[in-house]
Amino acid sequence: MSSILQSPTTAPGRFGPYGGRYVPETLMVPLFELERAYEIAKSDPSFQAQFQDLLKNFAGRPTPLQFASRLTEKLGGPRIYLKREDLLHTGAHKINNAIGQALLAVKMGKPRIVAETGAGQHGVASATVAAHFGLECVVYMGTEDMARQALNVARMRMLGAQVVGVDSGSRTLKDAINEAMRDWVTNVRTTHYLLGSVLGAHPYPTMVRDFQSVIGREAREQILAAEKRLPTHLIACVGGGSNAIGLFHNFLRDTDVKMIGIEAGGRGGQLGEHAARLAAAQGFTGARPGVLQGTYTYVLQNEDGQIATTHSISAGLDYPAIGPEHAWLADQRRAEYSAVSDQAALDAARLLSRTEGIIPALESAHAIAGLIERVPKISKDSLVILNLSGRGDKDMDTYSRLL
Amino acid sequence: MSGIAANSTRISKRFAELRASGEMGIVAYITAGDPSLDATLKYMLALAEAGADVIELGVPFSDPLADGPTIQRASERALKSGTTLAGVLGLVHRIRQSSQVPLVLFSYYNPILQMGLEKFASAAESAGADGVLATDLTPEESEEYRRILAAHHLDTIFLGAPTSTDERLAKIAGCSSGFLYLISRTGVTGAKDALPDDLPALLRRARSVTQLPIAVGFGISLPGHVSVLGGLADAAVVGSALVSEIERAKSVEAGAVALAEHVRALKEAARHGLSRREAPMHRGGVAP
């Protein structure tokens, strides 16, 4: 393992030592085809025009960058702006990527898509684009997640998608991805796997990042227009990490802009109680580089290389691996990562609801909690953009039970 | 690398013997530690005695995304009984006290990576393993793995798939030693009623790019399947059907008997295999 970490590589889809393509052979040629289709689409003006048109007229972009005046006042620290991805059609940033990949599926002549979902936001986005393009759609979802995100299950079914419950392992996102990959490997000739985060084998981490990077492109223009300067801090929650990388990507060269990813600290630092892959400094144990579901990255696992179960109150963050680009940004210290507890996320959700009139998704509430914990360390003249990645309707059961 | 592997392992020797006697081989897969390593030892000895030509010993993994329900359940049982990669290597060492059956370790990549490639290869060699197949590792990501395993005289077996182009099949065969494992159909492991119609064409494509013996797996459970492969493949891999015997067995002894019977029936079909080489295919044929 150490030699892998040390050996520089020029293989496609690598972020430093992380990333790559670790899949059964059956998927290799389909991944090459996807990579090629994506490369062509990137420089195809008609694809880009169609993508931009759908982002604007179907999804509702650009999303506002809202100055959170009462939250700023309440916390008494830096000026805080919210990137309002929660206002997008279907209620989260996931639709950006789903539109891009559905367009690709159509270009590749694949009449069927499969997707995994944790919180159900990516499942709803996938079901939505499938309906919009007339594609067959099957969404795999852990039965534990189906119970805690029942509203999204109903939405997917309303949209005509088949939702398949996954009863293996911890019955959460990781198990849903296993099952989606099994479907894909079986039906690969007719099916596109619409992976929802910056995870999996190349080209997914790069492609999903590119589709999500519209978040940071808009935010950059918007903050320059509003404040005549770049932000000092970007903050976002990180499950696989697609909303975070979407915000970060266009600021990577601005080395004065600090980037902060907030992971799910769950109930504590012991392996099995959290989903924090890059927060060892805070005492969250069990993460080491390894291979899971197509990519080499930090993975929560035991000494024998068996993948650990995870816990988070947030289904969307409840996953044992992190996107490989985040692993690299962490190693490079270009971005920093820390975790907040279930309880801190719940408290933050209530605070945002009552100061700004916005009920956030539990995932996004982790970013708010991370900001709250950091405020004392951030100077008052700082300028923060927080990615409010999704809205909280789907989490009302949990909120009304626990708050 | 072409022809019988340069390093003459038990695997290459067995395939050479099979070719000489005009027999097709049976590669038998079971999951190590299902339901315990002691039981697996008995099962392996029963398989070897019944005529299995190569045994693939599955290393259980928490996230077996290339496997169907039968082997998923076997992995869960094996992990529940505390099976680790180190434990599986210990089992290999134990079976070598009484059997020289060719042995392939069949694993997902992460457990191997976590043990460390050098440590794993060295331990596998000294335990007496002959080859390794990592399900989610392809030629592109395996340069160091191949170098280290070869240095420890372990065959590296890679998968070829129906979606692999001719160019890729050649590349995969070039990275393989011992034999080439050809997946019969797109999908996960698991018993199926019929073999896919495009399998003969896939086998011919593979045959045209390599001299290595070719074993066909995924979906093969019945003597009839083995019979159909006669003249086309050098060996048939049977996994889920055997794992099901273990799952159904009331005791380890009963499981060993059932495994032996199953393998004998497959071997019987396989013995008639190569006599049909170059003969036209009869789809859906049954064992003579």
XYZ file of C-alpha atoms in Angstrom:
691
model
C 0.000 0.000 0.000
C 2.744 2.448 0.886
C 4.307 1.956 -2.502
C 1.018 2.845 -4.170
C 0.899 6.041 -2.169
C 4.405 6.932 -3.220
C 4.307 6.043 -6.877
C 3.416 8.993 -9.066
C 0.977 8.041 -11.729
C -0.266 9.489 -14.947
C -3.168 7.090 -15.270
C -6.449 8.726 -16.264
C -8.794 9.749 -13.510
C -6.159 10.034 -10.810
C -6.045 12.754 -8.181
C -2.538 12.213 -6.875
C -2.615 8.561 -5.869
C -6.409 8.510 -5.492
C -9.141 7.615 -7.939
C -8.579 5.131 -10.745
C -10.782 2.399 -12.079
C -11.252 -0.723 -9.926
C -14.189 -2.580 -11.426
C -15.003 -6.015 -12.804
C -13.809 -6.352 -16.402
C -17.366 -6.334 -17.759
C -17.604 -2.627 -16.887
C -14.287 -1.511 -18.369
C -15.387 -1.022 -21.970
C -18.636 0.681 -20.888
C -16.521 3.040 -18.747
C -14.277 3.794 -21.741
C -17.376 4.472 -23.830
C -18.766 6.774 -21.169
C -15.463 8.591 -20.902
C -15.342 9.073 -24.669
C -18.969 10.222 -24.849
C -18.280 12.696 -22.075
C -15.102 14.016 -23.731
C -17.045 14.619 -26.941
C -19.937 16.251 -25.077
C -17.595 18.602 -23.241
C -16.572 20.314 -26.450
C -19.862 19.855 -28.297
C -21.633 23.237 -28.463
C -25.046 21.661 -29.004
C -24.667 19.422 -25.927
C -23.537 22.377 -23.846
C -26.387 24.570 -25.122
C -28.903 21.853 -24.267
C -27.344 21.375 -20.820
C -27.389 25.111 -20.063
C -30.949 25.436 -21.304
C -32.136 22.620 -19.022
C -30.228 24.006 -16.047
C -31.944 27.346 -16.585
C -35.459 26.465 -17.683
C -35.997 23.041 -16.112
C -33.895 23.153 -12.945
C -34.161 26.885 -12.229
C -30.583 28.122 -12.405
C -28.904 30.361 -11.520
C -29.632 29.863 -7.841
C -29.445 32.934 -5.614
C -26.471 33.762 -3.430
C -28.301 35.136 -0.444
C -26.763 37.273 2.282
C -27.864 35.600 5.526
C -28.233 38.783 7.555
C -29.869 37.410 10.680
C -27.633 34.336 10.826
C -24.614 36.632 10.417
C -25.885 38.838 13.233
C -26.764 35.901 15.454
C -23.352 34.268 15.120
C -21.587 37.603 15.458
C -18.689 36.677 13.211
C -17.990 36.833 9.476
C -20.482 37.855 6.809
C -22.307 34.709 5.676
C -23.754 34.049 2.252
C -25.872 31.033 1.393
C -25.668 29.453 -2.058
C -29.284 28.422 -2.414
C -29.084 25.036 -4.176
C -32.099 24.087 -2.061
C -34.219 26.240 -4.375
C -33.521 24.076 -7.405
C -36.197 21.886 -8.947
C -36.386 18.656 -6.887
C -34.858 20.457 -3.913
C -31.118 19.844 -4.057
C -27.964 20.251 -6.134
C -28.283 16.646 -7.337
C -30.355 17.726 -10.341
C -27.312 19.460 -11.950
C -25.494 16.163 -12.383
C -28.626 14.175 -13.165
C -29.432 16.436 -16.124
C -25.897 16.172 -17.485
C -25.770 12.391 -17.238
C -29.285 11.888 -18.605
C -28.283 13.916 -21.670
C -25.248 11.655 -22.036
C -27.396 8.529 -21.668
C -29.583 9.774 -24.511
C -26.494 10.532 -26.643
C -25.169 7.031 -25.966
C -28.503 5.500 -26.936
C -29.143 3.946 -23.514
C -32.896 3.724 -22.885
C -32.581 2.746 -19.230
C -30.903 4.313 -16.208
C -30.163 2.901 -12.792
C -29.229 4.992 -9.781
C -28.461 4.607 -6.110
C -29.750 6.964 -3.500
C -29.170 7.621 0.178
C -31.261 10.593 1.238
C -33.398 10.114 -1.831
C -32.413 13.451 -3.377
C -30.331 11.845 -6.109
C -33.025 9.221 -6.622
C -35.641 11.923 -7.069
C -33.347 13.854 -9.424
C -32.735 10.678 -11.453
C -36.435 9.798 -11.575
C -37.144 13.362 -12.638
C -34.710 13.473 -15.550
C -35.747 9.962 -16.581
C -39.355 11.114 -16.796
C -38.290 14.265 -18.627
C -36.356 12.306 -21.261
C -38.639 9.268 -21.385
C -36.080 6.835 -19.977
C -36.812 3.781 -17.854
C -35.511 4.328 -14.326
C -34.700 1.959 -11.468
C -33.475 3.415 -8.169
C -31.779 1.280 -5.512
C -32.200 2.446 -1.935
C -31.349 0.868 1.397
C -34.444 -0.138 3.340
C -33.163 1.801 6.358
C -33.054 4.923 4.161
C -36.465 4.184 2.618
C -37.918 4.309 6.111
C -36.274 7.588 7.079
C -36.794 9.330 3.726
C -40.294 8.093 2.932
C -41.357 11.312 1.208
C -38.660 10.904 -1.427
C -39.659 7.279 -2.034
C -43.190 8.464 -2.782
C -41.868 11.207 -5.082
C -39.763 8.734 -7.093
C -42.738 6.418 -7.528
C -44.961 9.352 -8.542
C -42.393 10.123 -11.238
C -42.670 6.600 -12.590
C -39.399 5.180 -11.268
C -39.141 1.727 -9.776
C -37.666 1.948 -6.272
C -35.947 -1.267 -5.197
C -35.255 -1.719 -1.496
C -31.819 -3.098 -0.601
C -31.723 -5.249 2.506
C -28.045 -6.207 2.624
C -25.265 -4.829 4.841
C -26.255 -1.700 6.734
C -29.184 -1.134 4.333
C -27.902 2.330 3.452
C -26.139 4.136 0.599
C -23.146 1.789 0.273
C -25.418 -1.216 -0.128
C -27.577 0.646 -2.642
C -24.445 1.329 -4.737
C -23.479 -2.376 -4.648
C -26.912 -3.310 -5.925
C -26.960 -0.583 -8.592
C -23.573 -1.831 -9.818
C -24.881 -5.407 -9.957
C -27.793 -4.236 -12.076
C -25.458 -2.192 -14.286
C -23.007 -5.052 -14.847
C -25.960 -7.273 -15.844
C -27.771 -4.823 -18.132
C -24.789 -2.773 -19.225
C -25.612 -2.894 -22.924
C -28.889 -1.009 -22.467
C -28.288 0.793 -19.216
C -26.444 3.883 -18.021
C -25.491 4.025 -14.360
C -26.394 7.516 -13.184
C -24.037 7.714 -10.219
C -24.944 10.592 -7.944
C -21.685 11.707 -6.397
C -17.980 12.220 -7.098
C -17.366 8.553 -6.341
C -16.839 5.372 -8.301
C -14.528 4.579 -11.171
C -13.157 7.112 -13.645
C -14.745 9.076 -15.352
C -17.424 9.525 -12.668
C -15.506 11.644 -10.110
C -14.352 14.049 -12.825
C -17.575 14.092 -14.806
C -19.846 14.603 -11.795
C -17.542 17.366 -10.538
C -17.722 19.124 -13.892
C -21.517 18.941 -13.968
C -21.649 20.323 -10.408
C -19.022 23.011 -10.884
C -21.738 25.395 -12.097
C -22.327 26.018 -8.360
C -18.908 27.584 -7.841
C -18.914 29.413 -11.195
C -22.136 31.195 -10.281
C -21.110 31.790 -6.678
C -17.861 33.409 -7.779
C -19.608 35.886 -10.063
C -22.311 36.556 -7.513
C -19.960 37.253 -4.606
C -17.779 39.516 -6.748
C -20.896 41.443 -7.763
C -22.190 41.711 -4.198
C -18.981 42.255 -2.226
C -16.365 43.219 -4.837
C -14.042 40.594 -3.425
C -13.553 36.848 -3.246
C -14.795 34.920 -0.243
C -12.321 34.000 2.493
C -14.059 30.692 3.280
C -16.141 28.140 1.435
C -17.983 25.572 3.483
C -20.042 22.560 2.457
C -21.071 19.159 3.762
C -19.270 16.094 2.363
C -20.782 12.662 1.919
C -19.307 11.546 -1.389
C -18.616 15.227 -1.836
C -20.379 16.422 -4.991
C -21.906 19.618 -3.645
C -18.631 20.518 -1.931
C -16.465 19.920 -4.992
C -19.063 21.757 -7.095
C -18.563 24.831 -4.937
C -14.783 24.447 -4.470
C -13.713 23.690 -8.018
C -13.710 27.217 -9.422
C -11.791 28.558 -6.427
C -8.997 25.958 -6.340
C -6.462 28.377 -7.826
C -7.423 31.150 -5.394
C -5.106 29.986 -2.663
C -6.374 32.620 -0.211
C -9.825 31.062 -0.282
C -10.054 28.469 2.499
C -12.154 25.417 1.750
C -13.834 23.433 4.467
C -15.671 20.132 4.106
C -17.912 18.971 6.930
C -18.399 15.260 7.460
C -20.910 13.343 9.520
C -19.606 12.781 13.053
C -22.668 10.754 13.988
C -22.665 9.595 17.603
C -18.916 9.594 18.215
C -15.425 8.655 17.130
C -15.601 4.885 17.385
C -15.687 2.974 14.089
C -19.301 2.260 13.205
C -20.632 5.336 14.972
C -19.728 7.941 12.357
C -19.068 8.608 8.683
C -15.977 10.830 9.038
C -13.204 9.762 6.659
C -10.869 12.725 6.955
C -11.320 13.821 10.548
C -8.814 11.564 12.319
C -7.408 14.652 14.065
C -10.715 14.935 15.920
C -10.515 11.305 17.028
C -12.701 9.710 14.360
C -11.101 6.311 13.812
C -10.977 3.691 11.087
C -10.213 5.550 7.842
C -7.343 4.394 5.628
C -6.755 4.529 1.882
C -8.330 1.557 0.156
C -10.503 0.490 -2.747
C -14.272 0.612 -2.548
C -16.800 0.583 -5.374
C -14.398 1.462 -8.132
C -12.101 4.026 -6.593
C -9.011 4.298 -4.402
C -9.628 6.759 -1.592
C -10.002 7.076 2.177
C -12.335 4.323 3.343
C -13.670 3.461 6.783
C -12.634 -0.161 7.299
C -11.312 -2.650 9.786
C -7.775 -4.051 9.934
C -8.656 -6.837 7.479
C -9.896 -4.504 4.777
C -13.575 -5.205 5.402
C -15.645 -2.074 4.919
C -17.096 -0.686 8.134
C -20.695 0.136 8.814
C -21.314 3.832 9.332
C -23.793 5.935 11.196
C -25.184 9.354 10.495
C -28.551 10.900 11.151
C -28.219 12.149 7.587
C -28.784 9.427 4.991
C -26.912 11.442 2.365
C -23.688 11.551 4.415
C -23.894 7.996 5.731
C -21.185 6.439 3.535
C -17.762 4.905 4.339
C -15.709 6.445 1.504
C -15.095 9.987 0.281
C -14.659 11.209 -3.283
C -11.019 10.690 -4.382
C -10.480 14.352 -5.244
C -11.351 15.302 -1.666
C -8.809 12.749 -0.430
C -6.193 14.494 -2.562
C -7.260 18.017 -1.516
C -6.976 16.889 2.109
C -3.497 15.371 1.620
C -2.382 18.577 -0.103
C -3.944 20.640 2.670
C -5.739 22.618 -0.010
C -9.016 21.884 1.769
C -9.623 20.934 5.362
C -12.145 18.503 6.678
C -13.785 18.064 10.040
C -16.868 16.395 11.439
C -19.871 17.498 13.472
C -22.252 15.347 15.486
C -25.837 14.364 14.740
C -26.959 16.633 17.548
C -24.988 19.628 16.294
C -26.590 19.191 12.861
C -30.079 19.085 14.381
C -29.392 22.228 16.412
C -28.025 23.980 13.339
C -31.105 23.043 11.305
C -33.319 24.638 13.917
C -31.166 27.739 14.087
C -31.229 28.283 10.317
C -34.970 27.671 10.201
C -35.616 30.296 12.848
C -33.119 32.938 11.821
C -33.453 32.806 8.055
C -36.781 31.078 7.433
C -35.076 28.216 5.594
C -35.476 24.586 6.656
C -32.273 22.901 5.436
C -31.745 19.261 4.537
C -29.989 17.322 7.313
C -26.946 17.042 5.023
C -26.686 20.827 4.592
C -27.345 21.269 8.311
C -23.951 19.629 8.900
C -22.297 22.462 6.960
C -24.136 25.016 9.088
C -23.070 23.229 12.266
C -19.493 23.194 11.012
C -19.666 26.931 10.411
C -21.120 27.580 13.864
C -18.242 25.657 15.477
C -15.707 27.609 13.458
C -17.073 31.123 13.888
C -14.951 31.905 16.972
C -11.820 31.117 14.920
C -12.806 33.238 11.904
C -12.102 36.969 11.910
C -15.074 39.308 11.652
C -14.002 40.772 8.344
C -14.104 37.349 6.736
C -16.568 36.456 4.034
C -18.117 32.991 3.999
C -20.067 31.157 1.313
C -21.966 28.178 2.656
C -23.453 25.753 0.182
C -27.036 25.134 1.195
C -27.171 21.982 -0.867
C -30.747 20.890 -0.204
C -34.024 21.685 1.449
C -35.423 19.912 4.486
C -38.891 18.728 3.485
C -37.685 15.131 3.246
C -36.332 15.316 6.815
C -39.488 16.601 8.508
C -40.162 13.218 10.144
C -36.741 13.248 11.778
C -36.998 16.924 12.746
C -40.425 16.591 14.294
C -39.335 13.489 16.200
C -36.055 14.860 17.521
C -36.540 18.606 17.895
C 3.462 -14.228 -22.224
C 1.928 -17.010 -24.236
C 1.391 -20.714 -24.056
C 1.683 -22.540 -20.775
C 2.886 -20.054 -18.186
C 6.623 -19.652 -17.948
C 6.562 -20.416 -14.259
C 5.291 -23.960 -14.219
C 2.776 -23.959 -11.399
C 0.441 -26.701 -10.305
C -2.213 -24.921 -12.387
C -0.265 -25.055 -15.653
C 0.709 -28.651 -15.036
C -2.885 -29.649 -14.435
C -4.070 -27.965 -17.630
C -1.277 -29.635 -19.578
C -2.380 -33.024 -18.205
C -6.001 -32.296 -19.105
C -5.048 -31.388 -22.646
C -2.960 -34.500 -22.983
C -5.835 -36.713 -21.853
C -8.478 -34.842 -23.867
C -10.481 -33.891 -20.829
C -12.116 -30.661 -19.882
C -11.277 -29.368 -16.402
C -13.619 -28.473 -13.573
C -12.735 -25.435 -11.488
C -14.666 -25.529 -8.225
C -15.326 -22.343 -6.260
C -16.320 -22.185 -2.616
C -16.153 -19.335 -0.123
C -13.573 -19.811 2.630
C -15.001 -19.763 6.126
C -18.544 -20.646 5.045
C -19.613 -21.669 7.596
C -16.138 -22.087 9.206
C -12.548 -22.588 8.068
C -12.571 -26.123 9.481
C -15.611 -26.955 7.357
C -13.970 -25.390 4.292
C -10.947 -27.652 4.760
C -13.191 -30.704 4.670
C -15.076 -29.357 1.665
C -11.866 -28.695 -0.250
C -10.573 -32.189 0.384
C -13.917 -33.618 -0.767
C -13.813 -31.478 -3.929
C -10.249 -32.516 -4.699
C -10.990 -36.165 -4.145
C -14.082 -36.014 -6.357
C -11.908 -34.758 -9.192
C -11.994 -30.970 -9.099
C -9.002 -29.905 -11.183
C -8.576 -26.470 -9.631
C -10.133 -25.082 -6.471
C -10.951 -21.402 -6.288
C -11.046 -20.340 -2.694
C -13.159 -17.232 -2.194
C -11.931 -14.650 0.301
C -15.082 -13.163 1.829
C -15.611 -9.417 1.424
C -18.148 -7.105 2.991
C -19.145 -5.579 -0.361
C -19.094 -8.307 -3.024
C -20.485 -6.219 -5.872
C -19.628 -8.752 -8.584
C -21.514 -11.531 -6.820
C -25.117 -12.627 -6.912
C -27.234 -13.487 -3.851
C -25.829 -17.007 -3.287
C -22.190 -15.951 -2.897
C -23.232 -12.752 -1.099
C -24.874 -14.892 1.562
C -21.813 -17.163 1.729
C -19.591 -14.096 2.277
C -21.849 -12.897 5.056
C -21.723 -16.283 6.770
C -17.947 -16.424 6.394
C -17.438 -12.929 7.815
C -19.791 -13.703 10.660
C -17.608 -16.690 11.539
C -14.631 -14.324 11.779
C -12.865 -15.210 8.518
C -9.978 -12.940 7.514
C -7.529 -13.049 4.615
C -4.830 -14.160 7.046
C -7.135 -16.968 8.185
C -7.712 -18.039 4.577
C -3.949 -18.209 3.991
C -3.686 -20.367 7.113
C -6.289 -22.668 5.600
C -4.249 -22.957 2.394
C -1.281 -23.970 4.504
C -3.375 -26.647 6.226
C -4.724 -28.190 3.035
C -1.206 -28.449 1.644
C -0.444 -30.992 4.381
C -2.663 -33.478 2.563
C -3.456 -32.288 -0.986
C -1.620 -30.884 -3.980
C -4.791 -29.713 -5.749
C -4.137 -26.465 -7.668
C -5.435 -23.529 -5.626
C -6.489 -20.054 -6.709
C -7.361 -17.343 -4.221
C -10.391 -15.432 -5.445
C -10.671 -12.065 -3.710
C -11.762 -8.482 -4.007
C -8.787 -6.169 -4.132
C -9.143 -4.257 -0.872
C -8.342 -7.059 1.603
C -5.164 -7.822 -0.407
C -4.241 -4.138 -0.568
C -4.733 -3.706 3.176
C -2.510 -6.669 3.976
C 0.060 -5.135 1.640
C 0.950 -6.616 -1.747
C 4.383 -7.875 -0.734
C 3.261 -9.365 2.545
C 0.256 -11.000 0.881
C 2.245 -12.484 -2.004
C 4.928 -13.805 0.274
C 2.387 -15.373 2.647
C 0.343 -16.848 -0.203
C 3.437 -18.385 -1.746
C 4.690 -19.924 1.458
C 1.207 -21.215 2.313
C 1.135 -23.038 -1.015
C -1.339 -21.044 -3.121
C -0.822 -21.219 -6.877
C -2.645 -18.233 -8.257
C -4.698 -15.159 -7.424
C -7.723 -13.581 -9.073
C -8.862 -10.152 -7.863
C -12.377 -9.539 -9.124
C -12.199 -5.760 -9.250
C -8.675 -5.454 -10.588
C -7.980 -5.083 -14.308
C -4.674 -4.956 -16.222
C -4.670 -1.132 -16.108
C -4.452 -0.887 -12.315
C -2.366 -3.978 -11.664
C 1.199 -3.358 -12.795
C 2.739 -3.505 -9.344
C 0.452 -6.344 -8.264
C 1.527 -8.458 -11.243
C 5.209 -7.757 -10.680
C 5.059 -8.706 -7.007
C 2.910 -11.804 -7.495
C 5.103 -13.047 -10.332
C 8.177 -12.602 -8.132
C 6.495 -14.965 -5.687
C 5.672 -17.524 -8.390
C 1.950 -16.905 -8.150
C -0.180 -17.035 -11.285
C -2.140 -13.861 -11.938
C -5.527 -14.703 -13.390
C -7.634 -11.943 -14.880
C -11.203 -11.891 -16.096
C -12.248 -11.521 -19.722
C -15.837 -10.442 -20.343
C -18.368 -10.460 -23.169
C -17.957 -6.677 -23.347
C -14.158 -6.921 -23.731
C -12.921 -6.016 -27.205
C -10.474 -8.327 -28.995
C -7.736 -5.859 -28.173
C -8.610 -6.004 -24.491
C -8.879 -9.788 -24.484
C -5.335 -9.894 -25.835
C -4.159 -7.464 -23.164
C -5.928 -9.411 -20.401
C -4.477 -12.708 -21.618
C -1.064 -11.070 -21.774
C -1.324 -10.158 -18.101
C -2.657 -13.584 -17.116
C -0.814 -16.769 -16.331
C -2.140 -20.217 -15.461
C -5.389 -19.694 -17.334
C -7.711 -17.009 -18.643
C -11.038 -16.762 -16.843
C -13.763 -15.879 -19.290
C -17.071 -14.577 -17.938
C -19.878 -16.244 -19.873
C -22.325 -13.346 -19.753
C -22.734 -9.794 -18.498
C -23.824 -10.014 -14.904
C -22.923 -11.205 -11.458
C -22.111 -14.713 -10.281
C -25.005 -17.125 -9.951
C -26.551 -20.250 -11.416
C -28.666 -19.828 -14.562
C -30.683 -22.271 -16.674
C -29.066 -21.696 -20.039
C -25.746 -20.467 -21.318
C -25.877 -17.325 -23.473
C -26.102 -17.742 -27.247
C -23.081 -15.545 -27.891
C -20.764 -17.625 -25.696
C -19.222 -19.697 -28.526
C -18.369 -16.499 -30.407
C -16.774 -15.039 -27.276
C -14.756 -18.203 -26.769
C -13.551 -18.118 -30.362
C -12.502 -14.482 -29.951
C -10.559 -15.344 -26.808
C -9.024 -18.407 -28.435
C -7.743 -16.317 -31.314
C -5.711 -14.040 -29.020
C -4.170 -16.503 -26.561
C -2.658 -19.933 -26.155
C -3.527 -19.947 -22.441
C -6.092 -22.464 -21.238
C -9.525 -20.839 -21.026
C -11.901 -21.457 -18.135
C -15.485 -20.271 -18.491
C -17.469 -19.182 -15.462
C -20.609 -17.346 -14.255
C -23.908 -19.161 -14.619
C -22.531 -22.678 -14.963
C -24.121 -25.187 -12.616
C -25.243 -28.301 -14.493
C -23.471 -31.187 -16.228
C -25.395 -30.104 -19.341
C -23.676 -26.724 -19.290
C -20.306 -28.413 -19.005
C -21.214 -30.687 -21.869
C -22.100 -27.734 -24.103
C -18.692 -26.216 -23.431
C -16.969 -29.351 -24.670
C -14.519 -28.566 -27.424
C -14.792 -24.851 -26.750
C -13.367 -24.292 -23.294
C -10.542 -25.939 -21.375
C -12.409 -25.781 -18.107
C -15.735 -24.818 -16.583
C -15.908 -22.849 -13.332
C -18.738 -23.833 -11.036
C -19.350 -21.667 -7.971
C -22.811 -20.691 -6.818
C -24.183 -24.196 -7.426
C -21.575 -25.630 -5.053
C -22.083 -22.849 -2.521
C -25.800 -23.700 -2.585
C -24.968 -27.293 -1.659
C -23.085 -25.978 1.360
C -25.956 -23.661 2.242
C -28.476 -26.510 2.070
C -26.404 -29.082 3.931
C -27.634 -30.189 7.348
C -24.081 -30.934 8.503
C -20.503 -30.485 7.297
C -20.322 -34.210 6.517
C -23.518 -34.062 4.453
C -22.191 -30.959 2.702
C -18.966 -32.728 1.791
C -20.901 -35.656 0.341
C -23.170 -33.351 -1.684
C -20.194 -31.375 -3.021
C -18.411 -34.548 -4.034
C -21.469 -35.891 -5.846
C -22.002 -32.606 -7.644
C -18.381 -32.439 -8.804
C -18.392 -36.074 -9.910
C -21.409 -35.406 -12.129
C -19.679 -32.352 -13.600
C -16.461 -34.283 -14.139
C -18.384 -37.036 -15.880
C -19.750 -34.488 -18.346
C -16.311 -32.901 -18.648
C -14.553 -36.168 -19.504
C -16.533 -36.276 -22.698
C -15.723 -32.642 -23.308
C -12.694 -32.462 -25.537
C -13.788 -35.379 -27.685
C -16.200 -32.888 -29.161
C -13.515 -30.347 -29.979
C -14.124 -28.881 -33.432
C -17.511 -30.615 -33.529
C -20.525 -28.387 -34.198
C -22.252 -26.910 -31.148
C -25.428 -28.469 -29.884
C -27.233 -25.839 -27.888
C -28.928 -26.922 -24.708
C -27.494 -30.409 -24.925
C -27.467 -32.603 -21.858
C -24.756 -34.772 -20.451
C -24.332 -37.930 -22.440
